[in-house]
Amino acid sequence: KNGDVITLTATFDEIVNVTGTPYIVLNFNSTPRNALYTAGTGTNALTFQYTVTTGDDATSGQFSTGSAIVGTVKDVEGNAATLTFVALTTTTVTSEGTKPTFTLAGITNGHGYTTGDPITLTATFSKAMNVTGVPEIQLNMTSGPKQAIYVSGTGTTSIVFTYASVASGDSSVSGTFSLGSPINLNGGTLIDAAGNPPSVLTFIFAPTTVTVN
């Protein structure tokens, strides 16, 4: 997932020394990336690392490496090391570097809520999301804040939040109702199948003429 570190170790049959920053190409579905040399000069094992970032996506069977270390590696006598190898082509490695995004809907201009009405919001994500705990969205009314809590949708792209029932005393005249951004995880989690959280939890709430009585 986004932020995970991919580590490769190249083991030589003798001690080698590194000049500069050699790298090994990693092939995702997207643009190739470089796993950079990080440690090992003066030993026979060199370490290369790359941190998965947005856009580094690969489904099962589509991830592979290049077939050579690119850079300067020599033995203690100054002889250039053989840097080619059989490319690693895996069948079960997957990568999801792209974090999900979402839009929020459910309340429109001119809508009036009265006592007993539920207020329901749906966050539609670009990927199926898994929810733990009870995330919430704050409803800002003239009478004070209330919470629309998570009620359904885990494992899908549509995550639903509901304030179950407008209570006596809840009120907002036109132009004073708003939503508190961002989504409050409230100690829970909201992640895709790979473990990526949304790129942001903030949102823009457009309606300005909602009323609550």
Tab-separated table of C-alpha atoms in Angstrom:
chain	number	residue	atom	x	y	z
A	1	LYS	CA	0.000	0.000	0.000
A	2	ASN	CA	0.963	3.669	-0.119
A	3	GLY	CA	3.918	4.262	2.222
A	4	ASP	CA	5.106	0.637	2.352
A	5	VAL	CA	8.810	0.057	1.686
A	6	ILE	CA	9.909	-2.487	-0.926
A	7	THR	CA	13.353	-3.874	-0.025
A	8	LEU	CA	15.606	-5.890	-2.335
A	9	THR	CA	18.935	-7.480	-1.395
A	10	ALA	CA	21.615	-8.252	-3.998
A	11	THR	CA	24.075	-10.862	-2.691
A	12	PHE	CA	27.493	-11.093	-4.383
A	13	ASP	CA	30.088	-13.878	-4.141
A	14	GLU	CA	32.661	-11.452	-2.731
A	15	ILE	CA	32.901	-8.101	-0.980
A	16	VAL	CA	31.978	-5.148	-3.181
A	17	ASN	CA	32.202	-1.358	-2.962
A	18	VAL	CA	29.583	1.039	-4.243
A	19	THR	CA	30.058	4.413	-5.930
A	20	GLY	CA	27.150	6.809	-6.105
A	21	THR	CA	23.586	5.545	-5.826
A	22	PRO	CA	22.921	2.485	-7.964
A	23	TYR	CA	19.321	1.375	-8.430
A	24	ILE	CA	17.105	-1.470	-9.563
A	25	VAL	CA	14.057	-0.737	-11.715
A	26	LEU	CA	10.649	-1.801	-10.367
A	27	ASN	CA	7.884	-2.312	-12.916
A	28	PHE	CA	4.360	-1.527	-11.759
A	29	ASN	CA	1.379	-1.098	-14.081
A	30	SER	CA	2.322	2.568	-14.180
A	31	THR	CA	5.626	4.374	-14.748
A	32	PRO	CA	8.705	2.301	-13.719
A	33	ARG	CA	10.212	3.310	-10.385
A	34	ASN	CA	13.755	2.987	-8.987
A	35	ALA	CA	14.656	1.104	-5.829
A	36	LEU	CA	17.739	3.018	-4.686
A	37	TYR	CA	20.860	1.611	-3.051
A	38	THR	CA	20.724	2.259	0.692
A	39	ALA	CA	23.409	0.134	2.387
A	40	GLY	CA	25.999	-2.626	2.117
A	41	THR	CA	29.159	-1.193	0.587
A	42	GLY	CA	32.165	-3.089	1.972
A	43	THR	CA	30.121	-6.290	2.297
A	44	ASN	CA	28.758	-8.846	-0.137
A	45	ALA	CA	25.103	-7.832	0.324
A	46	LEU	CA	23.678	-4.580	-1.075
A	47	THR	CA	20.265	-3.291	-0.059
A	48	PHE	CA	17.919	-1.367	-2.360
A	49	GLN	CA	14.659	0.265	-1.241
A	50	TYR	CA	11.657	2.047	-2.686
A	51	THR	CA	8.651	3.570	-0.889
A	52	VAL	CA	5.306	2.946	-2.598
A	53	THR	CA	3.549	6.172	-3.525
A	54	THR	CA	0.477	7.390	-5.380
A	55	GLY	CA	0.104	5.719	-8.774
A	56	ASP	CA	2.166	2.626	-7.936
A	57	ASP	CA	-0.534	0.114	-8.765
A	58	ALA	CA	-0.021	-3.493	-9.848
A	59	THR	CA	-2.480	-6.340	-9.821
A	60	SER	CA	-1.431	-9.935	-9.159
A	61	GLY	CA	1.049	-11.096	-11.797
A	62	GLN	CA	1.910	-7.628	-13.108
A	63	PHE	CA	4.793	-6.636	-10.812
A	64	SER	CA	8.402	-7.304	-11.817
A	65	THR	CA	11.922	-5.918	-11.511
A	66	GLY	CA	14.459	-4.945	-14.112
A	67	SER	CA	17.261	-7.385	-14.881
A	68	ALA	CA	20.290	-5.344	-13.811
A	69	ILE	CA	21.640	-3.072	-11.116
A	70	VAL	CA	22.222	0.306	-12.748
A	71	GLY	CA	25.334	2.023	-11.386
A	72	THR	CA	28.918	1.390	-10.318
A	73	VAL	CA	29.769	-1.625	-8.138
A	74	LYS	CA	33.295	-3.043	-7.945
A	75	ASP	CA	35.184	-5.636	-5.944
A	76	VAL	CA	38.074	-4.660	-3.639
A	77	GLU	CA	40.559	-4.978	-6.532
A	78	GLY	CA	38.572	-2.483	-8.586
A	79	ASN	CA	37.033	-4.996	-10.990
A	80	ALA	CA	33.535	-4.160	-12.139
A	81	ALA	CA	30.985	-6.550	-10.670
A	82	THR	CA	28.521	-8.408	-12.832
A	83	LEU	CA	25.301	-6.474	-12.315
A	84	THR	CA	22.840	-8.435	-14.438
A	85	PHE	CA	20.464	-10.978	-12.941
A	86	VAL	CA	17.304	-12.846	-13.785
A	87	ALA	CA	14.453	-10.384	-13.384
A	88	LEU	CA	12.068	-11.098	-10.527
A	89	THR	CA	8.647	-11.721	-12.024
A	90	THR	CA	6.121	-12.569	-9.376
A	91	THR	CA	2.626	-13.961	-9.705
A	92	THR	CA	1.146	-12.903	-6.377
A	93	VAL	CA	2.683	-9.528	-5.482
A	94	THR	CA	0.191	-6.665	-5.661
A	95	SER	CA	0.543	-2.940	-5.088
A	96	GLU	CA	-2.055	-0.227	-4.544
A	97	GLY	CA	-0.285	3.077	-4.185
A	98	THR	CA	-3.213	5.272	-5.194
A	99	LYS	CA	-5.207	6.513	-2.213
A	100	PRO	CA	-8.989	6.653	-2.560
A	101	THR	CA	-10.893	9.917	-2.999
A	102	PHE	CA	-14.558	10.674	-2.286
A	103	THR	CA	-17.482	12.984	-2.869
A	104	LEU	CA	-20.228	13.711	-0.358
A	105	ALA	CA	-23.923	13.921	-1.218
A	106	GLY	CA	-27.357	13.592	0.344
A	107	ILE	CA	-28.387	17.131	1.268
A	108	THR	CA	-29.580	19.553	-1.399
A	109	ASN	CA	-30.456	23.237	-1.498
A	110	GLY	CA	-33.929	24.095	-0.310
A	111	HIS	CA	-34.460	20.910	1.679
A	112	GLY	CA	-36.245	21.338	4.978
A	113	TYR	CA	-35.925	18.860	7.832
A	114	THR	CA	-38.508	18.639	10.596
A	115	THR	CA	-38.724	16.813	13.913
A	116	GLY	CA	-38.364	13.058	13.432
A	117	ASP	CA	-36.647	13.259	10.028
A	118	PRO	CA	-33.335	11.467	9.534
A	119	ILE	CA	-30.451	13.395	7.946
A	120	THR	CA	-28.461	11.025	5.737
A	121	LEU	CA	-25.173	11.638	3.952
A	122	THR	CA	-23.399	9.291	1.544
A	123	ALA	CA	-19.661	9.461	0.914
A	124	THR	CA	-18.955	7.837	-2.464
A	125	PHE	CA	-15.361	6.647	-2.742
A	126	SER	CA	-13.227	5.767	-5.757
A	127	LYS	CA	-12.494	2.353	-4.181
A	128	ALA	CA	-14.329	-0.019	-1.858
A	129	MET	CA	-13.657	0.995	1.747
A	130	ASN	CA	-13.514	-0.963	4.980
A	131	VAL	CA	-14.802	0.777	8.101
A	132	THR	CA	-14.062	0.053	11.739
A	133	GLY	CA	-15.489	1.918	14.683
A	134	VAL	CA	-18.017	4.702	14.212
A	135	PRO	CA	-16.698	7.589	12.099
A	136	GLU	CA	-18.942	10.634	12.022
A	137	ILE	CA	-19.720	13.901	10.273
A	138	GLN	CA	-20.687	16.938	12.314
A	139	LEU	CA	-23.909	18.762	11.520
A	140	ASN	CA	-23.686	22.418	12.481
A	141	MET	CA	-27.071	23.850	13.394
A	142	THR	CA	-27.993	27.160	14.973
A	143	SER	CA	-29.083	25.192	18.041
A	144	GLY	CA	-25.744	23.411	18.326
A	145	PRO	CA	-23.717	20.621	16.690
A	146	LYS	CA	-25.027	17.079	16.164
A	147	GLN	CA	-23.318	14.008	14.686
A	148	ALA	CA	-24.294	11.956	11.654
A	149	ILE	CA	-22.676	8.617	12.480
A	150	TYR	CA	-21.527	5.813	10.205
A	151	VAL	CA	-24.315	3.247	9.738
A	152	SER	CA	-23.526	1.113	6.668
A	153	GLY	CA	-21.431	0.473	3.581
A	154	THR	CA	-18.211	-1.202	4.715
A	155	GLY	CA	-16.746	-3.239	1.861
A	156	THR	CA	-18.384	-1.005	-0.755
A	157	THR	CA	-17.753	2.400	-2.322
A	158	SER	CA	-20.781	3.999	-0.624
A	159	ILE	CA	-20.310	4.847	3.061
A	160	VAL	CA	-23.493	6.080	4.728
A	161	PHE	CA	-23.745	8.454	7.707
A	162	THR	CA	-27.024	9.227	9.452
A	163	TYR	CA	-28.327	11.524	12.152
A	164	ALA	CA	-31.186	9.211	13.054
A	165	SER	CA	-33.869	11.731	13.943
A	166	VAL	CA	-34.134	15.493	14.103
A	167	ALA	CA	-34.994	16.211	17.731
A	168	SER	CA	-37.178	18.844	19.270
A	169	GLY	CA	-34.979	21.890	19.645
A	170	ASP	CA	-32.790	21.164	16.603
A	171	SER	CA	-33.013	24.229	14.398
A	172	SER	CA	-31.283	26.096	11.604
A	173	VAL	CA	-32.676	28.832	9.437
A	174	SER	CA	-31.700	29.106	5.793
A	175	GLY	CA	-28.039	29.913	5.416
A	176	THR	CA	-26.924	28.750	8.861
A	177	PHE	CA	-26.763	24.962	8.398
A	178	SER	CA	-23.380	23.465	7.511
A	179	LEU	CA	-21.294	20.327	7.820
A	180	GLY	CA	-18.085	20.047	9.802
A	181	SER	CA	-15.175	18.993	7.597
A	182	PRO	CA	-13.255	16.657	7.694
A	183	ILE	CA	-14.905	13.316	8.410
A	184	ASN	CA	-14.048	12.536	12.030
A	185	LEU	CA	-12.733	8.977	12.341
A	186	ASN	CA	-13.669	9.055	16.030
A	187	GLY	CA	-11.059	6.425	16.875
A	188	GLY	CA	-12.070	4.190	13.964
A	189	THR	CA	-10.538	3.575	10.557
A	190	LEU	CA	-11.548	4.076	6.941
A	191	ILE	CA	-9.222	2.238	4.537
A	192	ASP	CA	-9.264	0.450	1.193
A	193	ALA	CA	-8.453	-3.249	0.742
A	194	ALA	CA	-4.720	-2.522	0.592
A	195	GLY	CA	-4.817	-0.487	3.797
A	196	ASN	CA	-4.698	2.976	2.204
A	197	PRO	CA	-6.670	5.733	3.946
A	198	PRO	CA	-8.353	8.387	1.773
A	199	SER	CA	-5.990	10.968	0.303
A	200	VAL	CA	-7.935	13.544	2.336
A	201	LEU	CA	-10.936	13.409	4.669
A	202	THR	CA	-11.911	17.022	4.049
A	203	PHE	CA	-14.799	17.932	1.776
A	204	ILE	CA	-16.726	20.918	0.476
A	205	PHE	CA	-20.410	21.232	1.405
A	206	ALA	CA	-22.236	23.362	-1.140
A	207	PRO	CA	-25.930	23.752	-0.106
A	208	THR	CA	-26.698	27.071	1.629
A	209	THR	CA	-30.494	27.059	1.976
A	210	VAL	CA	-31.119	23.929	4.096
A	211	THR	CA	-33.432	24.439	7.063
A	212	VAL	CA	-34.039	22.415	10.231
A	213	ASN	CA	-37.152	23.039	12.334
